[in-house]
XYZ file of C-alpha atoms in Angstrom:
709
model
C 0.000 0.000 0.000
C 1.160 3.506 -0.741
C -0.309 6.908 0.015
C -0.584 8.756 -3.294
C -1.901 12.081 -2.121
C -4.778 14.215 -1.025
C -6.991 16.425 -3.176
C -10.300 18.226 -3.191
C -12.195 14.955 -3.342
C -10.361 13.038 -0.625
C -7.342 10.780 -0.234
C -5.997 8.357 -2.818
C -4.042 5.221 -1.922
C -2.417 2.676 -4.173
C -3.063 -0.896 -3.048
C -2.220 -4.317 -4.392
C -4.818 -6.922 -5.350
C -2.913 -10.141 -4.660
C -5.691 -12.385 -5.953
C -5.569 -11.112 -9.522
C -2.142 -9.522 -9.250
C -2.796 -5.894 -10.069
C -2.566 -2.439 -8.576
C -5.793 -0.721 -7.599
C -6.546 2.813 -6.519
C -8.506 3.306 -3.310
C -10.129 6.710 -2.969
C -11.250 7.705 0.527
C -13.931 10.380 0.583
C -14.999 12.584 3.509
C -16.737 10.891 6.426
C -20.516 10.578 6.233
C -21.062 9.389 9.815
C -24.559 10.360 10.886
C -25.555 11.370 7.349
C -27.453 8.385 5.977
C -28.838 10.479 3.119
C -25.314 11.458 2.098
C -24.166 7.839 2.150
C -27.143 6.737 0.094
C -26.460 9.512 -2.400
C -22.841 8.364 -2.678
C -23.809 4.742 -3.304
C -26.426 5.774 -5.859
C -24.054 8.035 -7.781
C -21.123 5.609 -7.597
C -23.176 2.615 -8.721
C -24.563 4.561 -11.648
C -21.095 5.667 -12.695
C -19.670 2.220 -11.990
C -22.052 0.684 -14.512
C -20.255 2.510 -17.326
C -18.006 0.315 -19.469
C -15.903 2.260 -21.940
C -12.153 2.489 -22.612
C -12.327 6.214 -21.923
C -14.057 5.930 -18.533
C -12.231 4.811 -15.411
C -13.484 1.463 -14.137
C -14.956 1.273 -10.627
C -14.275 -2.123 -9.059
C -15.981 -1.715 -5.689
C -17.326 0.771 -3.133
C -18.164 0.803 0.552
C -18.212 2.653 3.877
C -15.834 2.339 6.834
C -17.832 1.093 9.821
C -15.483 2.780 12.309
C -15.469 6.390 11.109
C -18.026 6.529 8.294
C -15.481 7.225 5.535
C -16.634 6.252 2.068
C -14.293 4.507 -0.329
C -14.075 3.581 -3.980
C -11.813 0.899 -5.439
C -10.856 1.707 -9.006
C -8.389 0.753 -11.689
C -4.997 2.352 -11.177
C -3.826 4.372 -14.157
C -0.224 5.071 -15.014
C 0.063 8.420 -16.727
C -0.446 12.152 -16.311
C -3.508 14.312 -16.272
C -3.781 16.937 -18.992
C -3.371 19.729 -16.464
C 0.038 18.407 -15.439
C 0.928 17.796 -19.053
C 0.041 21.365 -20.063
C 1.995 22.775 -17.148
C 5.141 20.737 -17.822
C 5.159 20.296 -21.606
C 3.139 23.221 -22.936
C 0.476 23.139 -25.619
C 0.392 20.032 -27.827
C 0.278 20.053 -31.634
C -3.187 20.848 -32.964
C -3.849 17.364 -34.350
C -2.943 15.771 -31.027
C -5.214 18.152 -29.112
C -8.062 17.250 -31.458
C -7.395 13.531 -31.024
C -7.482 13.826 -27.227
C -10.687 15.858 -27.339
C -12.253 13.255 -29.636
C -11.427 10.514 -27.127
C -12.952 12.578 -24.335
C -16.075 13.214 -26.413
C -16.423 9.491 -27.134
C -16.256 8.697 -23.419
C -18.769 11.440 -22.592
C -21.066 10.136 -25.320
C -21.061 6.672 -23.756
C -21.801 8.171 -20.343
C -24.539 10.516 -21.540
C -26.221 7.733 -23.491
C -26.289 5.779 -20.222
C -27.825 8.749 -18.411
C -24.656 9.809 -16.558
C -23.409 13.414 -16.541
C -19.899 14.117 -15.240
C -20.315 17.752 -14.088
C -16.595 18.344 -13.541
C -14.817 17.955 -16.877
C -11.423 19.653 -16.604
C -7.802 18.830 -17.480
C -7.129 17.409 -14.006
C -9.873 14.809 -14.587
C -8.551 13.731 -17.989
C -5.794 11.134 -17.633
C -3.466 10.296 -20.510
C -1.785 6.890 -20.286
C 1.678 6.192 -21.748
C -0.115 4.325 -24.540
C -1.985 7.461 -25.577
C -5.375 6.425 -24.192
C -7.313 9.274 -22.613
C -9.480 8.327 -19.633
C -12.020 10.460 -17.770
C -11.934 9.952 -14.006
C -14.261 10.853 -11.119
C -17.584 10.138 -12.824
C -20.334 10.476 -10.251
C -18.044 11.808 -7.524
C -18.337 15.449 -8.539
C -22.071 15.571 -7.963
C -21.703 13.914 -4.563
C -18.953 16.281 -3.419
C -20.870 19.268 -4.735
C -23.849 18.279 -2.597
C -21.688 17.884 0.525
C -19.144 20.693 0.045
C -20.347 23.053 -2.619
C -17.841 25.827 -2.043
C -14.925 23.499 -2.710
C -16.623 22.275 -5.837
C -17.168 25.757 -7.237
C -13.658 27.010 -6.501
C -12.066 23.867 -7.936
C -13.681 24.036 -11.368
C -14.645 27.649 -11.889
C -12.585 28.048 -15.061
C -14.536 25.216 -16.748
C -18.026 25.709 -15.343
C -20.936 26.309 -17.774
C -23.039 29.461 -17.361
C -26.223 27.579 -16.435
C -24.561 26.236 -13.286
C -24.188 29.763 -11.906
C -27.956 30.109 -12.260
C -28.495 27.096 -10.004
C -29.490 24.746 -12.814
C -28.253 21.137 -12.533
C -27.308 21.002 -16.200
C -27.255 18.021 -18.543
C -24.872 16.497 -21.051
C -24.557 19.825 -22.838
C -23.015 21.239 -19.659
C -20.230 18.678 -19.981
C -19.798 19.783 -23.593
C -19.258 23.381 -22.484
C -16.565 22.212 -20.077
C -15.013 20.120 -22.848
C -14.976 23.250 -24.999
C -13.023 25.037 -22.257
C -10.537 22.159 -22.142
C -10.167 22.048 -25.929
C -9.630 25.801 -26.078
C -6.912 25.464 -23.440
C -5.229 22.609 -25.299
C -5.153 24.733 -28.444
C -4.078 28.059 -26.960
C -2.466 27.320 -23.611
C -5.033 29.261 -21.630
C -8.629 28.852 -20.518
C -11.252 30.734 -22.576
C -11.848 33.326 -19.871
C -9.246 34.809 -17.555
C -10.184 37.035 -14.629
C -8.720 38.262 -11.374
C -11.554 37.231 -9.045
C -14.119 34.426 -8.882
C -16.952 36.915 -9.444
C -15.239 38.287 -12.544
C -14.715 34.739 -13.821
C -18.398 33.885 -13.349
C -19.419 37.087 -15.134
C -17.118 36.188 -18.016
C -18.707 32.760 -18.406
C -22.173 34.291 -18.363
C -21.673 37.380 -20.506
C -18.345 37.532 -22.339
C -18.155 36.005 -25.850
C -15.325 33.485 -26.247
C -12.364 34.208 -28.494
C -11.688 31.916 -31.417
C -8.550 29.836 -30.746
C -7.323 30.718 -34.237
C -6.984 34.327 -33.128
C -4.330 33.246 -30.629
C -2.597 30.469 -32.518
C -1.996 30.165 -36.234
C -2.747 26.970 -38.110
C -6.042 26.101 -36.434
C -8.656 25.080 -39.039
C -11.732 27.276 -39.296
C -13.963 24.251 -38.676
C -12.182 23.612 -35.377
C -12.574 27.272 -34.408
C -16.286 27.011 -35.182
C -16.661 23.893 -33.051
C -14.954 25.465 -30.031
C -17.170 28.544 -30.271
C -20.265 26.333 -30.577
C -19.261 24.323 -27.509
C -18.867 27.567 -25.549
C -22.319 28.907 -26.429
C -23.996 30.551 -23.423
C -27.341 28.853 -24.071
C -27.154 25.024 -23.935
C -29.621 24.892 -26.836
C -27.033 26.578 -29.074
C -24.363 23.970 -28.364
C -23.999 20.684 -30.246
C -26.873 18.431 -29.233
C -24.819 15.419 -28.157
C -21.287 14.354 -27.324
C -21.542 11.807 -30.125
C -21.958 14.665 -32.600
C -18.893 16.365 -31.138
C -16.905 13.137 -31.392
C -17.844 12.746 -35.043
C -16.920 16.334 -35.874
C -13.582 15.989 -34.126
C -12.908 12.629 -35.785
C -13.592 14.184 -39.170
C -11.156 16.999 -38.399
C -8.511 14.590 -37.149
C -8.756 12.055 -39.977
C -9.867 13.865 -43.114
C -7.133 11.832 -44.844
C -5.957 8.295 -44.047
C -3.284 8.171 -41.350
C -0.559 5.716 -42.341
C 1.435 4.035 -39.609
C 4.184 1.611 -40.513
C 4.574 -1.485 -38.323
C 8.065 -0.493 -37.042
C 8.176 3.178 -36.154
C 10.514 3.087 -33.207
C 9.284 5.940 -31.082
C 5.953 5.974 -32.895
C 4.021 8.628 -34.764
C 4.256 11.111 -31.894
C 8.060 11.119 -32.012
C 8.080 13.408 -35.054
C 5.880 16.064 -33.466
C 7.494 19.459 -32.828
C 8.424 20.517 -29.293
C 5.720 22.359 -27.401
C 5.942 25.859 -26.022
C 5.406 26.854 -22.417
C 2.220 28.453 -21.106
C 1.343 30.757 -18.251
C -0.981 29.649 -15.496
C -3.308 31.681 -13.312
C -2.649 30.229 -9.880
C -5.818 31.575 -8.324
C -8.388 30.542 -10.910
C -6.484 27.757 -12.663
C -4.645 25.957 -9.859
C -1.664 23.787 -10.643
C -2.653 20.150 -11.158
C -1.895 17.600 -8.484
C -1.529 13.855 -8.517
C -3.766 12.716 -5.639
C -7.051 12.521 -7.523
C -5.727 10.009 -10.029
C -7.517 6.781 -9.615
C -6.942 3.879 -11.709
C -5.168 0.567 -14.307
C -2.334 -0.923 -16.198
C -2.261 0.572 -19.645
C -3.087 -0.913 -23.019
C -0.441 -1.433 -25.674
C 0.210 1.521 -27.983
C -1.770 1.672 -31.213
C 1.190 2.414 -33.433
C 4.641 0.923 -32.948
C 6.993 1.008 -29.996
C 6.618 3.682 -27.341
C 8.838 6.749 -27.186
C 9.788 9.388 -24.676
C 9.854 13.139 -24.139
C 7.113 15.750 -24.566
C 4.101 14.338 -26.389
C 5.652 10.957 -26.980
C 4.187 7.710 -25.798
C 5.997 6.212 -22.819
C 6.807 2.630 -22.015
C 3.636 0.638 -21.524
C 3.107 -2.899 -20.349
C -0.005 -4.633 -21.697
C -2.767 -5.380 -19.252
C -3.222 -8.980 -18.217
C -5.838 -8.678 -15.538
C -9.585 -8.989 -15.890
C -12.435 -11.357 -15.218
C -16.109 -11.044 -14.473
C -16.517 -12.060 -10.841
C -18.424 -10.350 -8.096
C -16.465 -8.138 -5.710
C -15.489 -9.873 -2.479
C -15.964 -6.700 -0.456
C -19.685 -6.740 -1.173
C -22.567 -8.448 0.598
C -23.743 -11.305 -1.683
C -27.348 -11.002 -0.593
C -28.191 -7.373 -1.239
C -25.087 -5.934 -2.878
C -24.594 -3.435 -0.061
C -21.047 -2.666 1.071
C -19.586 -4.857 3.799
C -19.561 -2.876 7.026
C -17.175 -5.053 9.039
C -13.945 -3.596 7.646
C -12.428 -0.451 9.144
C -10.783 2.141 6.932
C -7.184 1.272 7.865
C -7.924 -2.440 7.947
C -9.445 -2.097 4.498
C -6.243 -0.515 3.186
C -4.308 -3.492 4.531
C -6.678 -6.043 3.066
C -7.876 -4.356 -0.119
C -5.429 -6.126 -2.371
C -6.583 -9.576 -1.331
C -10.259 -8.789 -1.033
C -11.014 -7.116 -4.335
C -11.368 -9.525 -7.235
C -13.767 -7.624 -9.450
C -12.791 -7.329 -13.119
C -11.147 -4.156 -14.269
C -10.766 -2.634 -17.686
C -9.775 -3.984 -21.058
C -8.257 -7.409 -21.265
C -9.788 -10.423 -19.560
C -8.160 -13.287 -17.731
C -8.601 -16.769 -19.162
C -9.994 -19.379 -16.785
C -9.573 -23.104 -17.364
C -12.663 -25.206 -16.638
C -13.215 -28.930 -16.239
C -14.278 -30.730 -19.400
C -16.907 -32.848 -17.674
C -19.498 -30.068 -17.217
C -21.844 -27.854 -19.191
C -23.229 -30.217 -21.816
C -25.516 -28.849 -24.539
C -27.123 -26.425 -24.614
C -24.445 -24.185 -23.208
C -25.868 -21.457 -20.987
C -24.120 -18.239 -19.929
C -26.289 -16.633 -17.263
C -28.797 -14.946 -19.540
C -26.265 -12.696 -21.282
C -26.850 -11.532 -24.833
C -25.094 -13.331 -27.683
C -24.394 -10.955 -30.551
C -22.075 -12.632 -33.040
C -21.902 -15.957 -34.838
C -19.927 -18.849 -33.328
C -16.679 -20.003 -34.930
C -15.814 -23.708 -35.076
C -12.289 -25.041 -35.615
C -10.390 -28.189 -34.638
C -13.178 -29.590 -32.493
C -13.718 -26.365 -30.551
C -16.595 -23.883 -30.695
C -15.690 -20.278 -29.945
C -18.508 -17.934 -29.020
C -18.920 -14.545 -27.402
C -21.774 -14.213 -24.914
C -22.094 -11.023 -22.942
C -18.637 -9.824 -21.944
C -17.028 -13.265 -22.109
C -15.410 -15.245 -24.910
C -15.859 -19.002 -24.453
C -14.117 -22.023 -25.940
C -16.354 -25.115 -25.842
C -15.823 -28.727 -26.764
C -17.708 -29.163 -30.034
C -19.004 -32.608 -29.080
C -19.950 -32.257 -25.423
C -20.355 -28.514 -25.005
C -17.978 -28.610 -22.031
C -16.187 -25.368 -21.376
C -12.453 -25.394 -22.108
C -11.661 -21.804 -21.158
C -13.287 -18.413 -20.798
C -11.822 -14.944 -21.144
C -13.696 -11.833 -19.995
C -13.507 -8.234 -21.154
C -14.798 -4.848 -20.059
C -17.318 -4.701 -22.919
C -19.548 -7.133 -24.761
C -17.980 -9.519 -27.277
C -19.766 -8.433 -30.444
C -18.009 -10.580 -33.053
C -15.086 -12.950 -33.531
C -13.012 -13.806 -36.580
C -12.028 -17.092 -38.100
C -8.844 -18.498 -36.559
C -5.595 -17.536 -38.273
C -2.247 -18.894 -37.115
C -3.669 -20.191 -33.840
C -5.162 -16.802 -32.985
C -8.709 -15.528 -33.108
C -9.620 -11.866 -33.054
C -12.498 -10.618 -30.915
C -14.263 -7.287 -31.383
C -15.810 -5.680 -28.319
C -18.269 -2.944 -27.503
C -15.544 -1.490 -25.264
C -13.951 -0.285 -28.501
C -11.070 -2.744 -28.618
C -9.947 -5.464 -30.969
C -8.348 -8.338 -29.034
C -5.963 -11.011 -30.275
C -6.666 -14.184 -28.287
C -4.692 -17.431 -28.210
C -7.172 -20.026 -29.451
C -5.641 -22.773 -27.310
C -5.498 -20.995 -23.963
C -7.673 -17.880 -24.135
C -4.720 -15.668 -23.241
C -4.888 -12.185 -24.722
C -1.854 -11.444 -26.877
C -2.588 -7.784 -27.573
C -5.375 -5.228 -27.611
C -5.937 -2.419 -30.088
C -8.205 0.491 -29.194
C -10.263 1.703 -32.171
C -11.592 4.761 -30.369
C -15.234 3.722 -30.714
C -17.483 0.821 -29.771
C -17.546 -2.153 -32.145
C -21.035 -3.574 -32.511
C -21.583 -4.899 -36.035
C -18.182 -5.521 -37.557
C -16.707 -9.006 -37.770
C -12.884 -8.852 -37.891
C -11.345 -10.202 -41.093
C -7.765 -11.494 -41.352
C -5.889 -11.380 -44.659
C -2.143 -11.570 -45.331
C -1.124 -10.828 -41.761
C -3.467 -7.877 -41.273
C -6.739 -7.686 -39.321
C -9.450 -5.385 -40.661
C -12.325 -4.183 -38.487
C -14.850 -1.349 -38.547
C -15.741 0.777 -35.535
C -18.304 3.320 -34.436
C -15.497 5.864 -34.653
C -16.567 5.732 -38.349
C -13.299 4.215 -39.578
C -12.000 1.000 -41.049
C -8.887 -0.027 -39.111
C -6.034 -2.095 -40.529
C -4.024 -3.691 -37.707
C -0.908 -5.860 -37.793
C -2.164 -9.331 -36.856
C 0.986 -10.354 -35.006
C 1.702 -7.262 -32.911
C -1.452 -5.161 -32.846
C 0.178 -2.125 -34.454
C -1.967 0.176 -36.558
C -1.200 0.044 -40.291
C -3.720 2.691 -41.336
C -7.240 3.956 -40.777
C -9.792 4.933 -43.412
C -12.757 7.232 -42.788
C -15.966 5.539 -43.943
C -18.493 7.848 -42.273
C -22.031 6.979 -41.217
C -22.977 5.910 -37.722
C -21.841 2.284 -37.399
C -19.161 0.862 -39.685
C -19.995 -2.703 -40.708
C -17.946 -5.810 -41.492
C -15.260 -5.548 -44.151
C -14.704 -8.018 -46.972
C -11.154 -8.385 -48.319
C -10.539 -9.723 -51.831
C -7.538 -9.312 -54.138
C -5.834 -6.724 -51.907
C -8.946 -4.558 -51.698
C -11.170 -4.106 -48.639
C -14.870 -3.445 -49.201
C -16.871 -1.798 -46.431
C -20.028 0.200 -45.813
C -21.791 1.810 -42.851
C -25.344 1.846 -41.550
C -26.375 5.288 -42.815
C -27.996 6.622 -46.014
C -25.579 8.009 -48.568
C -22.421 6.374 -47.213
C -22.242 3.808 -50.007
C -19.954 0.825 -50.427
C -16.259 1.778 -50.305
C -13.395 -0.046 -52.002
C -10.128 0.592 -50.130
C -6.641 -0.346 -51.276
C -5.191 -2.463 -48.457
C -1.596 -1.428 -49.147
C -2.148 2.305 -48.750
C -5.520 2.714 -47.037
C -6.743 4.945 -49.863
C -10.066 4.888 -51.685
C -10.428 3.147 -55.039
C -14.145 3.727 -55.604
C -17.499 4.229 -53.868
C -20.817 2.720 -54.959
C -23.343 4.237 -55.538
C -23.539 8.038 -55.711
C -27.175 8.016 -54.588
C -28.756 8.184 -51.136
C -28.896 4.418 -50.560
C -28.564 2.805 -47.154
C -26.879 -0.563 -46.784
C -27.716 -2.107 -43.417
C -25.462 -5.135 -43.837
C -22.122 -6.078 -45.336
C -21.445 -7.381 -48.807
C -20.914 -11.007 -49.768
C -18.438 -11.813 -52.540
C -18.191 -14.584 -55.119
C -16.414 -14.798 -58.481
C -15.421 -11.149 -58.621
C -18.846 -9.767 -57.725
C -20.166 -8.202 -54.509
C -23.767 -8.842 -53.450
C -25.760 -6.799 -50.942
C -29.213 -5.366 -50.353
C -30.252 -1.827 -49.487
C -33.025 -0.393 -47.341
C -35.398 0.099 -50.255
C -35.882 -3.568 -51.083
C -33.255 -3.608 -53.844
C -30.519 -6.207 -54.144
C -27.290 -5.245 -55.927
C -24.523 -7.044 -57.810
C -21.361 -4.908 -58.088
C -18.175 -5.602 -60.025
C -15.273 -5.578 -57.559
C -12.780 -4.116 -60.033
C -14.754 -1.129 -61.291
C -17.494 -0.585 -58.716
C -20.122 -0.614 -61.449
C -23.559 -2.163 -61.169
C -23.823 -5.591 -62.804
C -27.515 -5.840 -62.011
C -30.044 -4.566 -59.482
C -33.232 -6.380 -58.492
C -36.328 -4.877 -56.909
C -37.573 -7.454 -54.414
C -40.677 -5.574 -53.362
C -41.573 -3.955 -50.041
C -39.105 -1.785 -48.199
C -36.852 -4.017 -46.134
C -33.294 -4.174 -44.855
C -31.407 -7.288 -45.833
C -29.057 -9.441 -43.851
C -25.596 -10.128 -45.168
C -26.038 -12.701 -47.914
C -24.451 -16.128 -48.228
C -23.546 -17.214 -51.762
C -23.458 -20.891 -52.755
C -23.795 -22.661 -56.098
C -24.682 -19.498 -58.007
C -27.388 -18.404 -55.556
C -27.371 -15.594 -52.978
C -29.457 -16.260 -49.856
C -30.474 -13.237 -47.768
C -33.198 -12.501 -45.243
C -35.118 -9.256 -44.803
C -36.221 -7.759 -41.529
C -39.596 -6.076 -41.983
C -41.323 -8.557 -44.258
C -39.673 -11.635 -42.739
C -38.839 -13.253 -46.068
C -35.804 -15.352 -46.925
C -34.826 -14.841 -50.576
C -32.880 -17.016 -52.992
C -31.517 -14.901 -55.870
C -29.767 -16.066 -59.036
C -26.349 -14.393 -58.908
C -25.977 -14.313 -62.692
C -29.260 -12.561 -63.482
C -30.661 -11.136 -60.254
C -33.868 -13.105 -60.775
C -35.584 -14.402 -57.653
C -35.518 -18.216 -57.517
C -37.790 -18.516 -54.525
C -38.903 -16.627 -51.428
C -40.158 -18.220 -48.236
C -42.121 -16.333 -45.610
C -40.696 -16.601 -42.101
C -40.868 -14.268 -39.112
C -39.096 -10.888 -39.011
C -35.335 -11.222 -39.164
C -32.853 -9.005 -37.357
C -30.803 -7.107 -39.974
C -27.041 -6.886 -39.731
C -23.949 -8.843 -40.534
C -23.397 -10.218 -37.027
C -26.981 -11.202 -36.343
C -28.666 -13.329 -38.951
C -26.511 -14.274 -41.921
C -27.803 -17.616 -43.256
C -25.494 -20.628 -43.519
C -25.572 -23.115 -46.394
C -24.354 -26.718 -46.162
C -25.106 -29.866 -48.181
C -28.009 -28.308 -50.061
C -29.715 -26.815 -46.994
C -30.066 -23.183 -45.896
C -30.063 -22.578 -42.138
C -31.545 -19.279 -40.943
C -32.810 -17.814 -37.690
C -35.599 -15.339 -37.045
C -37.017 -13.562 -34.033
C -39.051 -16.685 -33.166
C -37.686 -19.839 -34.769
C -34.684 -21.437 -36.410
C -35.212 -23.095 -39.801
C -33.650 -25.588 -42.172
C -34.802 -24.891 -45.746
C -34.138 -26.803 -48.955
C -31.701 -24.671 -50.949
C -33.199 -25.666 -54.304
C -36.938 -25.524 -53.651
C -37.323 -23.296 -50.604
C -39.307 -25.983 -48.782
C -38.984 -26.055 -44.992
C -37.252 -29.210 -43.790
C -37.501 -28.645 -40.045
C -38.107 -25.940 -37.453
C -36.460 -25.544 -34.067
C -37.810 -23.422 -31.242
C -36.726 -23.265 -27.609
C -39.102 -22.165 -24.878
C -36.788 -19.512 -23.447
C -35.399 -18.103 -26.707
C -37.103 -15.420 -28.789
C -34.314 -14.599 -31.241
C -31.734 -16.657 -33.131
C -28.453 -15.437 -34.576
C -26.110 -16.512 -37.337
C -25.340 -20.246 -37.297
C -22.192 -22.246 -37.957
C -22.553 -25.692 -39.565
C -19.706 -28.178 -39.118
C -19.619 -31.986 -39.359
C -23.391 -32.366 -39.452
C -23.994 -30.122 -36.433
C -25.579 -26.665 -36.422
C -24.345 -24.329 -33.685
C -26.683 -21.387 -33.157
C -27.118 -18.902 -30.361
C -30.230 -17.596 -28.713
C -29.510 -13.919 -29.102
C -31.355 -12.806 -25.978
C -30.971 -15.650 -23.479
C -27.291 -16.566 -23.477
C -27.854 -20.098 -24.799
C -25.776 -21.756 -27.493
C -27.549 -24.742 -29.055
C -26.071 -27.707 -30.901
C -28.579 -29.203 -33.357
C -28.464 -32.235 -35.605
C -28.275 -30.679 -39.072
C -30.464 -33.383 -40.598
C -33.282 -33.448 -38.046
C -33.050 -30.272 -35.960
C -32.924 -32.266 -32.732
C -30.812 -30.908 -29.885
C -27.606 -32.708 -29.006
C -27.438 -33.659 -25.340
């Protein structure tokens, strides 16, 4: 144990969790003895904030109250790094593109919090931690509101330079208040000073309320006009005049940061940041912009860098060891019956025992757990968690992501071989390449996982949640789309970024890689299907130039891409030229699943009309259409599988086997506790299919539809 320091929100101690083998941060807040309402408010705020799972939000492992003196405590991940306030003070202003990248990460984290109903209320440089790997993490979610309620004067004085005008009017504020504070931070990163400088607190408040902000470009040359406009919009006096959401801010910043592909070679030595120019010093107002301090840093081992080996010096990435901790257990310092904090541990005793008592999972990478092979026969059940992606079967093992855990199961018995847990949901997994499978997660990371042991080899942070993009491996590179609106090319062996390509839209879908070209689209009208050269990360062509929306990825066969749009049209596109080979109108408006092509036929389901189509790939003529129930659109949810002349497809109610030639139903499977079926995998006469909403993975006889037991 080690005392880290003391700040406006209490003491911070570093402790050691000997069970998992990691450092944790223990934050001790002011005593609430005799104030049951204050304690309840703390638990409510901390639990709400602790439910957030995002790479840019500090992870809360546990919380409780000292029975001896009433002190409240939080156990959090321990972060190596510096807050932006310290960084600005010591290194000066960063290059413009780096400031934009940091602000985009902060906006992404705020977006995740706001969408979960959590407002930070104290966004400032001292609460923005930058790890040696370049990951920006927001700390103290939920604590600011609690401290404000118990010690308002400290709260006001500590954050006056970043406080939105509506707070001075006594309004609680919402997510747009956080955006104003983020605008203050971004302005400071760009210019070296907060937007408003004043000699007294009253003058500072008056400036926030009545003085128009200066454009950063008036202070520093080289700032794009669009970035100036965004800062001014964030600093609007009326919340209604600011950007509506943090997600919008993230997208605008991402567009500014990546208007052109960013190429990163696998071996860059000190990394991309090494070539950045030295920063200049800045002046600080000690009264209204106090020097940053270390005590309020709470939090985890860092992720590997995105691009090459770490460097040193101002605005370089430092040495970073990859995380190896994780898991998904319940905290040992918590009452198993009602989840309330254990009251038997005193504050000092807790500091002595914290390392051994806390076993709750932290951020990022999970820990693989070996399990006996004589349990968990079919169906495999994972505690009611949601299963998003399709299973992968290889060498007698079924790999499947359910909830936040990746499982390896014996393909015959269903017995669990290992499990590896993550901070976000496992949304999709790739086929195995070189003994490694690649898992995409809603926490925004792409993980390389040893298929034999479940050990995580590396993690790559895409900067946005991954929901509907299945990783694809080709020639030693992994390709995956992210909600940061980009296609990412990542070195399969080391996890280094090769390049990123801006697709746009709202949710980038699964890529397809053929003949050194990656094809990708996004779930938004007008984005189109992009062809990207895999060597350079540059665009070859986009199809079409109309306002079409493709809700699923393309399938490819014999030099042609096949996919449906939201208007009931199905397209065949030449991969070399991006021209339309044919387009079929299949009737009512419907979004199609990703198609499966076999024997000259494309099989695709539609969501709204619940029809499974068989389409001749040479002519676009419909061969047959069978009415089922509505089908979830998307490339990770309902892509049909074809094997030995049979099409296997799931709907929101049943799972079907359908004759591939005639469209006749061969058998139907339905489980009592499942109301949605995902994409199947068919191997050696067995169909493996997940119940998307109940955490079950079923093994069915492909010929009869009977469950294996």
